[in-house]
PDB file of C-alpha atoms in Angstrom:
ATOM      1  CA  UNK A 168      95.594 126.090  80.094  1.00  0.00           C
ATOM      2  CA  UNK A 169      99.327 126.292  79.707  1.00  0.00           C
ATOM      3  CA  UNK A 170     101.262 123.448  78.086  1.00  0.00           C
ATOM      4  CA  UNK A 171     103.664 121.634  80.397  1.00  0.00           C
ATOM      5  CA  UNK A 172     107.044 120.729  78.864  1.00  0.00           C
ATOM      6  CA  UNK A 173     107.806 116.997  78.884  1.00  0.00           C
ATOM      7  CA  UNK A 174     110.892 117.536  81.053  1.00  0.00           C
ATOM      8  CA  UNK A 175     108.807 119.250  83.735  1.00  0.00           C
ATOM      9  CA  UNK A 176     106.194 116.497  83.583  1.00  0.00           C
ATOM     10  CA  UNK A 177     108.854 113.811  84.032  1.00  0.00           C
ATOM     11  CA  UNK A 178     110.495 115.772  86.863  1.00  0.00           C
ATOM     12  CA  UNK A 179     107.153 116.048  88.686  1.00  0.00           C
ATOM     13  CA  UNK A 180     106.466 112.350  88.111  1.00  0.00           C
ATOM     14  CA  UNK A 181     109.844 111.263  89.512  1.00  0.00           C
ATOM     15  CA  UNK A 182     109.610 113.679  92.462  1.00  0.00           C
ATOM     16  CA  UNK A 183     106.109 112.503  93.408  1.00  0.00           C
ATOM     17  CA  UNK A 184     107.061 108.817  93.190  1.00  0.00           C
ATOM     18  CA  UNK A 185     110.228 109.408  95.221  1.00  0.00           C
ATOM     19  CA  UNK A 186     108.283 111.376  97.832  1.00  0.00           C
ATOM     20  CA  UNK A 187     105.580 108.705  98.072  1.00  0.00           C
ATOM     21  CA  UNK A 188     108.213 105.996  98.465  1.00  0.00           C
ATOM     22  CA  UNK A 189     110.033 107.958 101.160  1.00  0.00           C
ATOM     23  CA  UNK A 190     106.716 108.641 102.915  1.00  0.00           C
ATOM     24  CA  UNK A 191     105.752 104.951 102.867  1.00  0.00           C
ATOM     25  CA  UNK A 192     109.207 104.025 104.182  1.00  0.00           C
ATOM     26  CA  UNK A 193     108.788 106.529 107.024  1.00  0.00           C
ATOM     27  CA  UNK A 194     105.342 105.119 107.840  1.00  0.00           C
ATOM     28  CA  UNK A 195     106.794 101.611 107.910  1.00  0.00           C
ATOM     29  CA  UNK A 196     109.671 102.719 110.111  1.00  0.00           C
ATOM     30  CA  UNK A 197     107.352 104.572 112.451  1.00  0.00           C
ATOM     31  CA  UNK A 198     104.866 101.720 112.801  1.00  0.00           C
ATOM     32  CA  UNK A 199     107.339  98.825 112.823  1.00  0.00           C
ATOM     33  CA  UNK A 200     106.453  97.134 116.068  1.00  0.00           C
ATOM     34  CA  UNK A 201     105.920  93.500 117.065  1.00  0.00           C
ATOM     35  CA  UNK A 202     102.575  94.501 118.601  1.00  0.00           C
ATOM     36  CA  UNK A 203     101.248  95.715 115.232  1.00  0.00           C
ATOM     37  CA  UNK A 204     102.276  92.633 113.232  1.00  0.00           C
ATOM     38  CA  UNK A 205     100.478  89.303 113.595  1.00  0.00           C
ATOM     39  CA  UNK A 206     103.665  87.297 113.075  1.00  0.00           C
ATOM     40  CA  UNK A 207     106.474  89.291 114.669  1.00  0.00           C
ATOM     41  CA  UNK A 208     109.127  86.866 113.398  1.00  0.00           C
ATOM     42  CA  UNK A 209     109.257  88.671 110.054  1.00  0.00           C
ATOM     43  CA  UNK A 210     109.550  92.316 109.096  1.00  0.00           C
ATOM     44  CA  UNK A 211     106.282  92.644 107.208  1.00  0.00           C
ATOM     45  CA  UNK A 212     105.080  96.222 107.094  1.00  0.00           C
ATOM     46  CA  UNK A 213     102.098  96.901 109.339  1.00  0.00           C
ATOM     47  CA  UNK A 214      98.882  97.613 107.454  1.00  0.00           C
ATOM     48  CA  UNK A 215     100.883  97.193 104.198  1.00  0.00           C
ATOM     49  CA  UNK A 216     101.832 100.879 104.677  1.00  0.00           C
ATOM     50  CA  UNK A 217      98.678 101.975 102.874  1.00  0.00           C
ATOM     51  CA  UNK A 218      98.949  99.831  99.733  1.00  0.00           C
ATOM     52  CA  UNK A 219      95.911  99.913  97.496  1.00  0.00           C
ATOM     53  CA  UNK A 220      94.127  96.777  96.398  1.00  0.00           C
ATOM     54  CA  UNK A 221      90.877  96.021  94.610  1.00  0.00           C
ATOM     55  CA  UNK A 222      88.237  94.470  96.877  1.00  0.00           C
ATOM     56  CA  UNK A 223      87.883  90.766  96.031  1.00  0.00           C
ATOM     57  CA  UNK A 224      84.169  91.066  95.165  1.00  0.00           C
ATOM     58  CA  UNK A 225      84.547  94.066  92.849  1.00  0.00           C
ATOM     59  CA  UNK A 226      85.043  93.485  89.102  1.00  0.00           C
ATOM     60  CA  UNK A 227      88.254  95.007  87.755  1.00  0.00           C
ATOM     61  CA  UNK A 228      86.284  97.044  85.217  1.00  0.00           C
ATOM     62  CA  UNK A 229      84.266  98.628  88.019  1.00  0.00           C
ATOM     63  CA  UNK A 230      87.441  99.369  89.969  1.00  0.00           C
ATOM     64  CA  UNK A 231      88.991 100.975  86.873  1.00  0.00           C
ATOM     65  CA  UNK A 232      85.882 103.096  86.323  1.00  0.00           C
ATOM     66  CA  UNK A 233      85.834 104.186  89.964  1.00  0.00           C
ATOM     67  CA  UNK A 234      89.514 105.212  89.986  1.00  0.00           C
ATOM     68  CA  UNK A 235      89.104 106.974  86.641  1.00  0.00           C
ATOM     69  CA  UNK A 236      86.054 108.933  87.820  1.00  0.00           C
ATOM     70  CA  UNK A 237      87.671 109.788  91.172  1.00  0.00           C
ATOM     71  CA  UNK A 238      90.680 111.228  89.363  1.00  0.00           C
ATOM     72  CA  UNK A 239      88.421 112.961  86.846  1.00  0.00           C
ATOM     73  CA  UNK A 240      86.551 114.637  89.717  1.00  0.00           C
ATOM     74  CA  UNK A 241      89.768 115.820  91.364  1.00  0.00           C
ATOM     75  CA  UNK A 242      91.462 117.099  88.203  1.00  0.00           C
ATOM     76  CA  UNK A 243      88.275 118.716  86.895  1.00  0.00           C
ATOM     77  CA  UNK A 244      87.814 120.521  90.222  1.00  0.00           C
ATOM     78  CA  UNK A 245      91.420 121.757  90.200  1.00  0.00           C
ATOM     79  CA  UNK A 246      91.164 122.941  86.601  1.00  0.00           C
ATOM     80  CA  UNK A 247      87.817 124.682  87.076  1.00  0.00           C
ATOM     81  CA  UNK A 248      88.583 126.381  90.408  1.00  0.00           C
ATOM     82  CA  UNK A 249      92.333 126.952  90.609  1.00  0.00           C
ATOM     83  CA  UNK A 250      93.504 127.054  86.985  1.00  0.00           C
ATOM     84  CA  UNK A 251      90.690 128.490  84.868  1.00  0.00           C
ATOM     85  CA  UNK A 252      90.892 132.207  84.184  1.00  0.00           C
ATOM     86  CA  UNK A 253      87.074 132.287  84.367  1.00  0.00           C
ATOM     87  CA  UNK A 254      86.969 130.867  87.898  1.00  0.00           C
ATOM     88  CA  UNK A 255      85.401 132.976  90.617  1.00  0.00           C
ATOM     89  CA  UNK A 256      86.535 130.591  93.368  1.00  0.00           C
ATOM     90  CA  UNK A 257      89.518 132.675  94.446  1.00  0.00           C
ATOM     91  CA  UNK A 258      90.676 131.654  97.911  1.00  0.00           C
ATOM     92  CA  UNK A 259      87.898 129.049  98.111  1.00  0.00           C
ATOM     93  CA  UNK A 260      89.516 126.810  95.459  1.00  0.00           C
ATOM     94  CA  UNK A 261      91.382 124.712  98.071  1.00  0.00           C
ATOM     95  CA  UNK A 262      88.101 124.016  99.861  1.00  0.00           C
ATOM     96  CA  UNK A 263      86.471 122.768  96.657  1.00  0.00           C
ATOM     97  CA  UNK A 264      89.535 120.650  95.886  1.00  0.00           C
ATOM     98  CA  UNK A 265      89.541 119.208  99.405  1.00  0.00           C
ATOM     99  CA  UNK A 266      85.855 118.318  99.142  1.00  0.00           C
ATOM    100  CA  UNK A 267      86.459 116.544  95.824  1.00  0.00           C
ATOM    101  CA  UNK A 268      89.262 114.500  97.399  1.00  0.00           C
ATOM    102  CA  UNK A 269      87.040 113.691 100.391  1.00  0.00           C
ATOM    103  CA  UNK A 270      84.170 112.597  98.138  1.00  0.00           C
ATOM    104  CA  UNK A 271      86.461 110.354  96.081  1.00  0.00           C
ATOM    105  CA  UNK A 272      87.814 108.765  99.259  1.00  0.00           C
ATOM    106  CA  UNK A 273      84.381 108.228 100.799  1.00  0.00           C
ATOM    107  CA  UNK A 274      83.234 106.405  97.678  1.00  0.00           C
ATOM    108  CA  UNK A 275      86.394 104.542  96.688  1.00  0.00           C
ATOM    109  CA  UNK A 276      88.069 103.404  99.916  1.00  0.00           C
ATOM    110  CA  UNK A 277      85.816 100.322 100.276  1.00  0.00           C
ATOM    111  CA  UNK A 278      86.264  99.463  96.597  1.00  0.00           C
ATOM    112  CA  UNK A 279      89.909 100.202  95.738  1.00  0.00           C
ATOM    113  CA  UNK A 280      91.434 101.997  98.699  1.00  0.00           C
ATOM    114  CA  UNK A 281      91.230 105.206  96.627  1.00  0.00           C
ATOM    115  CA  UNK A 282      94.459 105.713  94.745  1.00  0.00           C
ATOM    116  CA  UNK A 283      93.457 108.552  92.340  1.00  0.00           C
ATOM    117  CA  UNK A 284      97.166 109.386  92.084  1.00  0.00           C
ATOM    118  CA  UNK A 285      99.700 106.892  90.685  1.00  0.00           C
ATOM    119  CA  UNK A 286     102.449 108.166  92.996  1.00  0.00           C
ATOM    120  CA  UNK A 287     100.233 107.675  96.061  1.00  0.00           C
ATOM    121  CA  UNK A 288      99.858 104.010  95.087  1.00  0.00           C
ATOM    122  CA  UNK A 289     103.455 103.555  93.908  1.00  0.00           C
ATOM    123  CA  UNK A 290     105.226 104.383  97.182  1.00  0.00           C
ATOM    124  CA  UNK A 291     103.352 101.938  99.436  1.00  0.00           C
ATOM    125  CA  UNK A 292     103.466  99.237  96.746  1.00  0.00           C
ATOM    126  CA  UNK A 293     107.242  99.539  96.392  1.00  0.00           C
ATOM    127  CA  UNK A 294     107.933  99.535 100.142  1.00  0.00           C
ATOM    128  CA  UNK A 295     105.561  96.607 100.744  1.00  0.00           C
ATOM    129  CA  UNK A 296     107.171  94.626  97.920  1.00  0.00           C
ATOM    130  CA  UNK A 297     110.635  95.407  99.304  1.00  0.00           C
ATOM    131  CA  UNK A 298     109.405  94.045 102.640  1.00  0.00           C
ATOM    132  CA  UNK A 299     108.385  90.791 100.959  1.00  0.00           C
ATOM    133  CA  UNK A 300     104.638  91.340 100.811  1.00  0.00           C
ATOM    134  CA  UNK A 301     102.600  90.369  97.783  1.00  0.00           C
ATOM    135  CA  UNK A 302     100.624  93.499  96.995  1.00  0.00           C
ATOM    136  CA  UNK A 303      98.798  94.694  93.959  1.00  0.00           C
ATOM    137  CA  UNK A 304      98.465  91.245  92.446  1.00  0.00           C
ATOM    138  CA  UNK A 305      94.808  91.650  91.442  1.00  0.00           C
ATOM    139  CA  UNK A 306      94.225  94.814  89.457  1.00  0.00           C
ATOM    140  CA  UNK A 307      97.577  96.470  90.233  1.00  0.00           C
ATOM    141  CA  UNK A 308      97.550  98.102  86.783  1.00  0.00           C
ATOM    142  CA  UNK A 309      94.386 100.050  87.619  1.00  0.00           C
ATOM    143  CA  UNK A 310      96.303 102.402  89.915  1.00  0.00           C
ATOM    144  CA  UNK A 311      98.774 103.281  87.152  1.00  0.00           C
ATOM    145  CA  UNK A 312      96.378 103.664  84.217  1.00  0.00           C
ATOM    146  CA  UNK A 313      92.953 104.842  85.423  1.00  0.00           C
ATOM    147  CA  UNK A 314      94.239 108.106  86.953  1.00  0.00           C
ATOM    148  CA  UNK A 315      95.909 109.082  83.676  1.00  0.00           C
ATOM    149  CA  UNK A 316      92.726 108.322  81.724  1.00  0.00           C
ATOM    150  CA  UNK A 317      90.600 110.302  84.198  1.00  0.00           C
ATOM    151  CA  UNK A 318      93.014 113.252  84.168  1.00  0.00           C
ATOM    152  CA  UNK A 319      93.142 113.252  80.369  1.00  0.00           C
ATOM    153  CA  UNK A 320      89.340 113.240  80.126  1.00  0.00           C
ATOM    154  CA  UNK A 321      89.096 116.112  82.638  1.00  0.00           C
ATOM    155  CA  UNK A 322      91.664 118.128  80.677  1.00  0.00           C
ATOM    156  CA  UNK A 323      89.752 117.508  77.446  1.00  0.00           C
ATOM    157  CA  UNK A 324      86.443 118.580  79.028  1.00  0.00           C
ATOM    158  CA  UNK A 325      87.965 121.751  80.442  1.00  0.00           C
ATOM    159  CA  UNK A 326      89.827 122.788  77.287  1.00  0.00           C
TER     160      UNK A 326
END
């Protein structure tokens, strides 16, 4: 695996967060309709524009573990199929990666909404907060820590 310079890492991080925020803003703008909002007197974003939240009956530790393992699965699959010089996946790597994302979503959507990417959670959270919604109160930190832990563990396993 090739080392990524810190400047490139930070550039990717900023670009992904900016893109996720723009995407969530576009979703809000596209879906902003009195018919989609229970109380049309305010400008609350419909469906919280995809904001993640931990299910009320799930312990935060379980939610952290789920997000960490979902990210581990995704990063491990990418590293083993698309990055490894020993991979025989070739053009099938995107299919394996897509299946890992699908599996993570099938398992995590009822529990955490399936973040597995801090930027994916950041954009909707920011736009919902700007719209006056209270999002991410319970376990908000999970979406910004667990993916990094899972990705780090996957990188260590694949090294």
